[in-house]
XYZ file of C-alpha atoms in Angstrom:
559
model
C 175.353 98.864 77.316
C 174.239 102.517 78.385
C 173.085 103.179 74.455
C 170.738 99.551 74.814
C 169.646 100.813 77.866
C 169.078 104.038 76.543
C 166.597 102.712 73.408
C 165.079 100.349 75.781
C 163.883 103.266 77.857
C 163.076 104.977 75.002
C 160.314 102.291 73.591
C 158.917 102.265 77.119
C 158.208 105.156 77.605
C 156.730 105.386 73.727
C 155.127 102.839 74.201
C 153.211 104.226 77.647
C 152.571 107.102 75.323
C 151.199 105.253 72.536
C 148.938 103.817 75.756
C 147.759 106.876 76.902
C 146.814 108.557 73.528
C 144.387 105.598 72.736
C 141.453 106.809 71.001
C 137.710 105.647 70.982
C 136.706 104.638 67.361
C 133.355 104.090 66.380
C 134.125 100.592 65.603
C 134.211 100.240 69.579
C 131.550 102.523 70.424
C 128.785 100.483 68.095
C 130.263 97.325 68.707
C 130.020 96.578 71.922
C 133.652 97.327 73.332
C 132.827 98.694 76.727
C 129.677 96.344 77.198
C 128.654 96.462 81.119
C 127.728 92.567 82.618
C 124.507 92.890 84.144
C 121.407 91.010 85.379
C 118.944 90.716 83.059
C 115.392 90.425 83.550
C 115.856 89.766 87.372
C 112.494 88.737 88.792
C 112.197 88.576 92.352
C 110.049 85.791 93.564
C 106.757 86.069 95.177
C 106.269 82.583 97.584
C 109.602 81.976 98.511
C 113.345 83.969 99.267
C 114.246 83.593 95.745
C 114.822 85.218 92.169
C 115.190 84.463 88.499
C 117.496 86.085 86.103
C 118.079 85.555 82.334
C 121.117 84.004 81.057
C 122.560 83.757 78.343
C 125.290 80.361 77.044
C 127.743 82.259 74.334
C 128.797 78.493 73.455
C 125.175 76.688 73.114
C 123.470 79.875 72.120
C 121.248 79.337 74.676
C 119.246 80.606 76.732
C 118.281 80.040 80.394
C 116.021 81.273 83.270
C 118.082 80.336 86.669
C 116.180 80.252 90.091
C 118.701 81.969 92.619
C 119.020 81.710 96.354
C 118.386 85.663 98.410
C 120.472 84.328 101.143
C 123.283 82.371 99.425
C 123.277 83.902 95.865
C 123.707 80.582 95.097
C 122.161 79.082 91.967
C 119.239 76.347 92.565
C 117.819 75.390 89.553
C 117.787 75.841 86.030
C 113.600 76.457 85.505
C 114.050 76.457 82.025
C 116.900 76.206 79.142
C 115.963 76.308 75.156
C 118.492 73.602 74.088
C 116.103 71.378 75.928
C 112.804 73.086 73.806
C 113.810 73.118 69.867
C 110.089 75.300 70.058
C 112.110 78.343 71.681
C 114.983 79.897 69.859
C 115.301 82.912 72.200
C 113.900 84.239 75.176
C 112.623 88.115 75.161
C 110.767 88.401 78.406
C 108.934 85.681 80.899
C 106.377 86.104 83.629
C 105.369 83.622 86.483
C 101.600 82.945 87.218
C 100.555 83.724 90.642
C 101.218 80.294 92.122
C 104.835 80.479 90.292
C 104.825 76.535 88.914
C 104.369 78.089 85.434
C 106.318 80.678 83.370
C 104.583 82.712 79.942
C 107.660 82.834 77.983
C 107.941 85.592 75.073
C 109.758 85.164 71.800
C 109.799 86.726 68.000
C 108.695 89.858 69.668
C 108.111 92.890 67.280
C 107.667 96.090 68.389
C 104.577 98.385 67.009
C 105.211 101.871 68.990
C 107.270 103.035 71.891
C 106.308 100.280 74.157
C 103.625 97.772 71.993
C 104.580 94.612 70.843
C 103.293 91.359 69.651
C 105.060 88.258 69.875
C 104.815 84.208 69.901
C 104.309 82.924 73.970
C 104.625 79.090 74.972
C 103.402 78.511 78.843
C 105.969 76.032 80.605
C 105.434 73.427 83.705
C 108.118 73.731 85.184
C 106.877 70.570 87.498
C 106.037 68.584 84.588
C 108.332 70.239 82.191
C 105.903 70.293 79.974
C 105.729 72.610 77.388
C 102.529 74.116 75.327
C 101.660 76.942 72.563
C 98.581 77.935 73.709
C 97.858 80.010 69.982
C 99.807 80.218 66.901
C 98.958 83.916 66.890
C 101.370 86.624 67.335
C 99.478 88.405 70.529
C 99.381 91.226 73.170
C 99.994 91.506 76.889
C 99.213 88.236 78.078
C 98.258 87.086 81.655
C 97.414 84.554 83.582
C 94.380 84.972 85.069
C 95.250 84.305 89.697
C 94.802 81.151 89.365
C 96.749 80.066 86.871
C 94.622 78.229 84.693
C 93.842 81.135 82.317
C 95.374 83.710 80.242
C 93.605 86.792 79.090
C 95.248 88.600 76.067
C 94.204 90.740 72.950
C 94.524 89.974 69.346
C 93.880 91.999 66.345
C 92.417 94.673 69.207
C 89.542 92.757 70.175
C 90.224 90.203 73.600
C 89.927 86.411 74.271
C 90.812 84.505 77.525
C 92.227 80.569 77.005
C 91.307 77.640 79.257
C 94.648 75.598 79.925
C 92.880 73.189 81.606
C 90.086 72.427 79.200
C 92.055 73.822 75.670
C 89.267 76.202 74.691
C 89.159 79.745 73.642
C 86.895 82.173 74.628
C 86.265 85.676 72.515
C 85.226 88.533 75.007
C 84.739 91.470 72.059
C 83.911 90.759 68.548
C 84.187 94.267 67.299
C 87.387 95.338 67.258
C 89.267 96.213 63.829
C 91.976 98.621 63.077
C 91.460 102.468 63.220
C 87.987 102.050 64.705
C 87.881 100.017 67.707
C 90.589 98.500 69.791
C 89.340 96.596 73.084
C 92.053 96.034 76.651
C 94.704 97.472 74.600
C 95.805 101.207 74.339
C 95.279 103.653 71.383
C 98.847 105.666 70.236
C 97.836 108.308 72.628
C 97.661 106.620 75.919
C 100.424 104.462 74.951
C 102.924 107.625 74.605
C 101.585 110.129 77.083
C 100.430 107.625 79.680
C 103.243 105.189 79.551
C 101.126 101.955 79.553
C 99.742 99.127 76.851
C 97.686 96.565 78.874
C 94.411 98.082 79.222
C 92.413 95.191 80.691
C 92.929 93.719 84.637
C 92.213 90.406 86.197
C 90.179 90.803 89.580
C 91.557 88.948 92.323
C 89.628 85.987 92.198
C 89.672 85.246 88.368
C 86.173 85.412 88.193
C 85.666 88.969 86.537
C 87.748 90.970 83.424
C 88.202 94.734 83.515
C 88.825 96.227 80.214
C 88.616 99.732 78.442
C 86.990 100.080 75.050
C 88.601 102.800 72.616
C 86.175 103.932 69.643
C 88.509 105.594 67.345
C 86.126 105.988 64.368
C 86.266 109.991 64.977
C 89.703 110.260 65.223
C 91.563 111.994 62.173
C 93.455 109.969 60.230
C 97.699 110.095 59.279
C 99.693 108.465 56.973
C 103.202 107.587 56.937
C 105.689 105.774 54.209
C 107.252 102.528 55.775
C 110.496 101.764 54.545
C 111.119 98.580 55.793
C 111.754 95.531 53.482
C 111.901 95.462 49.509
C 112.115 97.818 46.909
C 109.096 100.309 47.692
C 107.976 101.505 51.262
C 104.475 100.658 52.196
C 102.256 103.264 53.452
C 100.747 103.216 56.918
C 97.556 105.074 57.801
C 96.740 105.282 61.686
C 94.632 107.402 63.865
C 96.683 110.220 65.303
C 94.984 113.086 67.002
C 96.655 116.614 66.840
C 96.764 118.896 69.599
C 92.888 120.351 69.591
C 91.579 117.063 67.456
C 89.430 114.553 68.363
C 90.424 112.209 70.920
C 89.577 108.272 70.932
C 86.369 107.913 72.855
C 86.840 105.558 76.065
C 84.643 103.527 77.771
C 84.836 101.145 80.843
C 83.438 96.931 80.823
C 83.606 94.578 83.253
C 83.670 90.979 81.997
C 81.908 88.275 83.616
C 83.839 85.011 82.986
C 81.389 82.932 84.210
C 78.801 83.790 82.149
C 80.530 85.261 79.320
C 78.433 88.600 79.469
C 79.746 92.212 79.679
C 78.847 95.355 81.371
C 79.644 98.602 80.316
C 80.312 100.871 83.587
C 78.794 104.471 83.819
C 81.039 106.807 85.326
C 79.202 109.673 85.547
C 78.896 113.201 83.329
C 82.486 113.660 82.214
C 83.206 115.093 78.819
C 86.262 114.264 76.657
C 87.992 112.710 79.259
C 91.171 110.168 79.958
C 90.577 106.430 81.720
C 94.806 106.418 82.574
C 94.935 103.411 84.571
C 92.417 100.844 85.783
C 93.395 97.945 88.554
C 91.589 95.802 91.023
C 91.886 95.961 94.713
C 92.665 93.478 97.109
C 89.060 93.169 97.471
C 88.024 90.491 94.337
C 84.401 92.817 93.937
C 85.973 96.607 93.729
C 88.006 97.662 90.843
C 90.032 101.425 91.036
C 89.416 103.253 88.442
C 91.673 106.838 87.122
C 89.571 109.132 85.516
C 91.069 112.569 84.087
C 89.737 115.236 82.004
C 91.300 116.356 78.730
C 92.853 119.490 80.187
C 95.089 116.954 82.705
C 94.375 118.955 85.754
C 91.833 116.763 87.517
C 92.083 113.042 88.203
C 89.452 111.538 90.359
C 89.998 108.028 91.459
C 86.867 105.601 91.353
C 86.068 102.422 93.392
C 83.662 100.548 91.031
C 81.557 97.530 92.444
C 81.988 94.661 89.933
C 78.720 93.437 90.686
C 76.400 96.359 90.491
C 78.338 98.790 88.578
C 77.349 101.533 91.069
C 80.714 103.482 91.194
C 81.981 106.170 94.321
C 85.094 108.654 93.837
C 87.019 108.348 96.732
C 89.814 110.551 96.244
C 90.299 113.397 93.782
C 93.807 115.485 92.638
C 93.759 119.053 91.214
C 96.418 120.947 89.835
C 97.066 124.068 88.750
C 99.470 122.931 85.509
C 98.585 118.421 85.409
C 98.185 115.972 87.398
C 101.223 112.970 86.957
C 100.020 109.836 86.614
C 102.229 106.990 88.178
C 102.388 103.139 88.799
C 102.503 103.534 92.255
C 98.818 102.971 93.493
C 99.416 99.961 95.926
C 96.284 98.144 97.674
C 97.322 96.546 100.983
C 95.666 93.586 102.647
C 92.917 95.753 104.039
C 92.148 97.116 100.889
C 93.639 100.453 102.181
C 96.387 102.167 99.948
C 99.665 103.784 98.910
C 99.035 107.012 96.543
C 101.715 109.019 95.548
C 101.427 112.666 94.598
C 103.018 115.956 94.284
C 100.388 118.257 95.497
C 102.646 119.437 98.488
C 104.554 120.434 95.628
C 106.934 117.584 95.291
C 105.894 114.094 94.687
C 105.346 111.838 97.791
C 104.110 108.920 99.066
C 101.013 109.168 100.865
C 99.138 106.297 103.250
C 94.381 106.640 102.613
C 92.364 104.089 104.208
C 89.677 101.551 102.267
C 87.347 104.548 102.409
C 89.560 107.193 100.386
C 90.209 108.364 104.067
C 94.351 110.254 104.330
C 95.768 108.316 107.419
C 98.860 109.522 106.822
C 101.570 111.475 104.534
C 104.713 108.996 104.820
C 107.729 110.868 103.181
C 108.140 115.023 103.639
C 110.851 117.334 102.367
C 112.022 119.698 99.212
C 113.193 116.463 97.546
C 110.998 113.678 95.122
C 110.298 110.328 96.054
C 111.275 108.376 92.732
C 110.421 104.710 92.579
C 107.948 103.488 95.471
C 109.182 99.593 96.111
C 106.308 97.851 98.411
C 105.337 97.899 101.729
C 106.472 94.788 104.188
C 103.267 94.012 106.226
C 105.240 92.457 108.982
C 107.260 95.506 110.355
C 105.176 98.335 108.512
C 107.891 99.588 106.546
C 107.451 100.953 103.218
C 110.612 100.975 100.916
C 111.769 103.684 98.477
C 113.924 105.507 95.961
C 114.438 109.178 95.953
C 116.642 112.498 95.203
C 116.946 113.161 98.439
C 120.612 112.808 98.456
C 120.998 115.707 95.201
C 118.275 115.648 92.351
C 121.355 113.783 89.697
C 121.086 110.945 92.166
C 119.184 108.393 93.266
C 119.321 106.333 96.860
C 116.882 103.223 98.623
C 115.197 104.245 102.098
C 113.305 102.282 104.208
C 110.939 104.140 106.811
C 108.265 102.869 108.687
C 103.925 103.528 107.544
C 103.880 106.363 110.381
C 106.344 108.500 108.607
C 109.030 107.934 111.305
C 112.477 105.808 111.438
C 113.654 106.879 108.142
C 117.063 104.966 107.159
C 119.441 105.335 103.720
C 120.185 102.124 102.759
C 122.389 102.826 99.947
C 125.669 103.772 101.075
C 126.968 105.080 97.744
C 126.402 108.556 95.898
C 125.512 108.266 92.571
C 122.655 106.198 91.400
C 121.048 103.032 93.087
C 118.313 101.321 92.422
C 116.557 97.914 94.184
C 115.472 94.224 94.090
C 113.789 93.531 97.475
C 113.052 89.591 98.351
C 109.693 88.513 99.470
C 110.614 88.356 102.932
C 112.196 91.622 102.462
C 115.420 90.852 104.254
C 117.499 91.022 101.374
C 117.767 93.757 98.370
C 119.618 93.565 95.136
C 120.796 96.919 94.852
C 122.135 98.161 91.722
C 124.845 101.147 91.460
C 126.389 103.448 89.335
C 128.202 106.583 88.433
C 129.419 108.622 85.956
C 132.936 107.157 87.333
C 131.597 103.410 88.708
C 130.884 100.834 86.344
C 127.383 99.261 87.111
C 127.614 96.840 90.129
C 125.042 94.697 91.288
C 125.059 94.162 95.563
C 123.476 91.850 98.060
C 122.694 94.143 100.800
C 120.497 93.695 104.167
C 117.337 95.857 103.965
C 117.271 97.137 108.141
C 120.437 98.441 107.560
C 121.985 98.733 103.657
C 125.136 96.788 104.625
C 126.264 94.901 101.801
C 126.253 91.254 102.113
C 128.321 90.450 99.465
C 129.022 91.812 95.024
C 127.470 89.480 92.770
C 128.483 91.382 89.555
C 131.147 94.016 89.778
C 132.585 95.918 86.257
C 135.492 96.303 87.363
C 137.229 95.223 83.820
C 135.414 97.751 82.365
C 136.895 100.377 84.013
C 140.280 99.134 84.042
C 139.782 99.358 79.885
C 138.284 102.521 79.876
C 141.045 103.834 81.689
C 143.545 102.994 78.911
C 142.154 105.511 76.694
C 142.509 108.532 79.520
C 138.818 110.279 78.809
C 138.010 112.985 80.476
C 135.625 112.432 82.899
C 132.099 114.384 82.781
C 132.121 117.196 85.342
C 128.971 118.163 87.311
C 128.154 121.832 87.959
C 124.829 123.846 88.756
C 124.292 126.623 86.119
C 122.708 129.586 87.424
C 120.674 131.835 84.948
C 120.226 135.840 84.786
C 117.227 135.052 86.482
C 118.497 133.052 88.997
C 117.232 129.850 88.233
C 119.586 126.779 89.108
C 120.258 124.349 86.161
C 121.821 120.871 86.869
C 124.894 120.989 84.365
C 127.587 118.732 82.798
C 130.629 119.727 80.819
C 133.039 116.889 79.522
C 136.726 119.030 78.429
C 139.371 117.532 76.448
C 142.073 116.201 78.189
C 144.749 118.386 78.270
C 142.217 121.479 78.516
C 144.100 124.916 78.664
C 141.570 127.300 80.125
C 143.433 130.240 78.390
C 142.455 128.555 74.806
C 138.888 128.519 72.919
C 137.572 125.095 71.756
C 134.610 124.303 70.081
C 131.326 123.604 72.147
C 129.336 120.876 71.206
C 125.672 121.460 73.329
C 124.080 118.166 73.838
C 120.454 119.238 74.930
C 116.713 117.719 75.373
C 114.613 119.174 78.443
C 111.267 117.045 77.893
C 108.741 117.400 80.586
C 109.937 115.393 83.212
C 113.126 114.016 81.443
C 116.634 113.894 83.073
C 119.911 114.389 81.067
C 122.230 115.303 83.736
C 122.072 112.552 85.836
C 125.149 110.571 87.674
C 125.111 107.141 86.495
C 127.210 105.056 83.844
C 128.459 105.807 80.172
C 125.641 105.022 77.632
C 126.742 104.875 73.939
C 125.903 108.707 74.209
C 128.670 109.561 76.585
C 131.488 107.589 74.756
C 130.899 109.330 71.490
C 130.755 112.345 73.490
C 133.951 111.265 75.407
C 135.537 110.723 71.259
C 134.566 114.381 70.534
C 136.646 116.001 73.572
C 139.089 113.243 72.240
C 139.301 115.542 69.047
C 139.160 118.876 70.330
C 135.516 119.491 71.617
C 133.988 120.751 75.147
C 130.461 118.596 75.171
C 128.239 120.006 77.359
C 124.522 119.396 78.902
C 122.221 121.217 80.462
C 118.851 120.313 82.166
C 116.669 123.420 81.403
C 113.047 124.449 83.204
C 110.659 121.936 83.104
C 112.901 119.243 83.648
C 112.235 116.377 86.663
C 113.358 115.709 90.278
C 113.477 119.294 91.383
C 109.759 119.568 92.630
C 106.593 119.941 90.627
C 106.952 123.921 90.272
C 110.056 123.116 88.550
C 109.091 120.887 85.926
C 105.521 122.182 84.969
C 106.887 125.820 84.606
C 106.502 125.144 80.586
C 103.417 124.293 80.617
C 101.521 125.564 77.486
């Protein structure tokens, strides 16, 4: 009896060995082994306490947009499902028009650059559950015009806007045509320094277009072999200005839907200069207007009349190093608005009137604001991500339009990120940490408290912990010259600090970029996680002239 018991305890504790020494293998790594649930392409609603998320039905192969409840989390409808529309194999993205009774659903998408696409769109009544493909072309960026019953969008870079109600297409430009002229869409250039692709803006009442023009005729040319499908690679030729080259030249035109005539706007004496961002204001006759010269160190922002053309700069940023442009200019009912800016020397939100007048600067401190959310009219309080809490992570804050009342609504340390309802009583907020799985929260936006977990990892942890990684460990690095580096080392498992292993330096340190940041594994960190498996220290380090320590910080490399 004692020698049975004896084995048994012998293939235990084997076996608990066998447990513990699990490795990562590729195999895993690439195929999806310590996949996260999430919520994808969650779309809070605009009319009512609601929000949409994408799902998709492993059995059916399916796919689904479901209408959720704020309050309940509860599911109330099924909008739309693709085993119902043969049309739609798949669903890549969807937007709602203004009125939210119909949904511009994306599919076939191919990508052209970092964030440029074309792809196939259908526009669905969801009352009438009707179904229509408004072009059999493979377009760009489109949108519904605010009343629903248009979309504007670019093919082949020149731009046409289609009539739902009365089926006819309209051609605003006629001569666009590759590597000379591209209308409402961005050139390589502004897509990949200036983050955006939609270069054309509905005005609030539908009536007028906004688009920029990009002549690239003067631009030098590049070539690149394509190796893509069949037995030779095709050779691509595109306009690609080198530092010091000639850039694309821009020019602003308002559209007149009406009468089907365009203006081009004069914006005064600038030479070589940047048009990064163009959007209407509340007000349906003024359009805002970013204008920055080539050197990146000025950026005045226009008000243009849509009527007369007659334009007025009502606020201007200078900079020693560049100016950042951001996503965060937000016009309010009174056609005052939200800027954000880092010329106290971190970036923060700041509060002008209609006039270009500062009322107020909202947020204050050694710390950058990181995501600006919106601002609830009803109780003045503006909503917000930021590093306040350590520059790895990220927290939500609410604080009211005078700069006072400031509250952390995230209760967590690591990084969290928000959904805010219409109503803004509620806010999805999403967490994570180099140790927590990705959660997603219902949480109550006076206070943070969580109303209740709508999609917890917890499985994927519980897996993870099988294969006993060692976790990454956080440290700040200071240099000879006593600059602070945010740091992370990951150390094989049984690490014996009187040994020497082999370092593997993982390291990037872009302009802006973040490396060393406390959030989830990506595939990254788990082949990282295999090499300390094997022997290796991995380790990371966020040089100079990396983000969220202050704009002195990260534009120290400049030139």
């Amino acid at each position: 009896m004692k020698k049975i018991t004896f084995a048994l305890l012998l293939f235990v504790v084997s076996s608990v060995s066998v447990v513990a020494q699990q490795k990562i293998t590729l195999e895993e790594i690439w195929g999806g082994a310590f996949r996260t649930k999430g919520m994808d392409e969650l779309n809070a609603m605009k009319n009512t306490n609601q929000y949409t998320v994408l799902n998709f039905d492993r059995a059916s192969k399916s796919f689904q947009i479901d209408l959720y409840d704020f309050a309940t989390l509860e599911k109330v409808s099924t909008l739309f499902d693709t085993k119902n529309h043969s049309e739609i194999k798949s669903i890549d993205s969807y937007t709602f028009d203004k009125s939210e009774t119909k949904i511009l659903i994306a599919t076939n998408s191919n990508s052209i650059f970092r964030h440029s696409f074309t792809a196939n769109y259908f526009v669905y009544d969801i009352a009438a559950k009707k179904i229509t493909k408004f072009t059999d072309k493979a377009i760009q960026e489109p949108t519904f015009s605010p009343e629903g019953n248009k979309i504007g969008y670019a093919f082949e870079n020149n731009l046409f806007v289609y009539d739902l109600t009365s089926n006819k297409e309209t051609q605003i430009t006629t001569d666009g045509k590759k590597n000379h002229i591209i209308n409402g869409i961005t050139d390589w250039v502004y897509e990949e320094e200036f983050a955006f692709v939609k270069a054309f803006d509905w005005n609030a009442d539908g009536t007028k277009i906004a688009y920029i023009k990009f002549d690239e005729t003067e631009v030098p040319e590049f070539s690149m072999d394509m190796y893509n499908q069949g037995l030779y690679p095709i050779q691509s030729v595109f306009k690609y200005p080198k530092a010091g080259e000639k850039n694309a030249n821009v020019s602003l035109h308002i559209f007149d839907v009406k009468t089907n005539v365009s203006q081009q706007i004069n914006l005064g004496n600038y030479q070589d200069f940047y048009i990064p961002r163009i959007e209407w204001t509340s007000d349906a006759k003024t359009l805002s207007v970013q204008v920055m010269n080539r050197h990146q160190n000025n950026l005045d922002l226009h008000f243009v009349d849509g009527t007369t053309g007659t334009t007025k700069i009502v606020l201007s940023e200078k900079d020693n190093a560049y100016v950042d442009v951001t996503d965060n200019l937000t016009f309010l009912k009174d056609n005052s608005f939200i800027w954000t800016s880092e010329k106290d020397g971190y970036n923060h939100i700041y509060h002008y009137d209609k006039t270009g007048k500062l009322k107020k600067q909202i947020t204050k401190g050694p710390w950058d604001v990181t995501n600006y959310y919106g601002f609830d009219e009803n109780t003045g309080t503006i909503y917000y991500q930021s590093v306040e809490n350590g520059s790895i992570n990220r927290d939500v804050y609410a604080i009211k339009v005078d700069g006072k009342s400031k509250v952390r609504l995230s209760s967590k340390t690591g990084t969290n990120s928000a959904t805010f309802s219409p109503n803004f009583q509620f806010f999805i907020n999403t967490y994570s940490s180099a140790t927590s799985a990705p959660s997603y929260t219902l949480n109550n936006s006076k206070t943070g408290a969580m109303v209740k977990t709508i999609v917890s990892n917890d499985a994927v942890e519980t897996k993870l912990a099988k294969y006993e990684v060692s976790p990454k460990e956080f440290f700040v690095l200071t240099t000879e010259k006593g600059h602070q580096l945010n740091a992370w080392m990951i150390k094989p498992k049984n690490f014996d600090a009187t040994k020497k292993y082999p370092l593997f330096m993982y390291q990037y340190s872009g302009p802006g970029s973040q490396q060393v940041n406390n959030d989830w594994n990506g595939t990254d960190d788990y082949w990282f996680m295999m090499l300390a498996q094997q022997g290796y220290i991995v380790a990371c380090v966020d040089g100079r002239g990396t983000g969220f320590k202050g704009a002195a910080f990260k534009k120290c490399t400049q030139k």
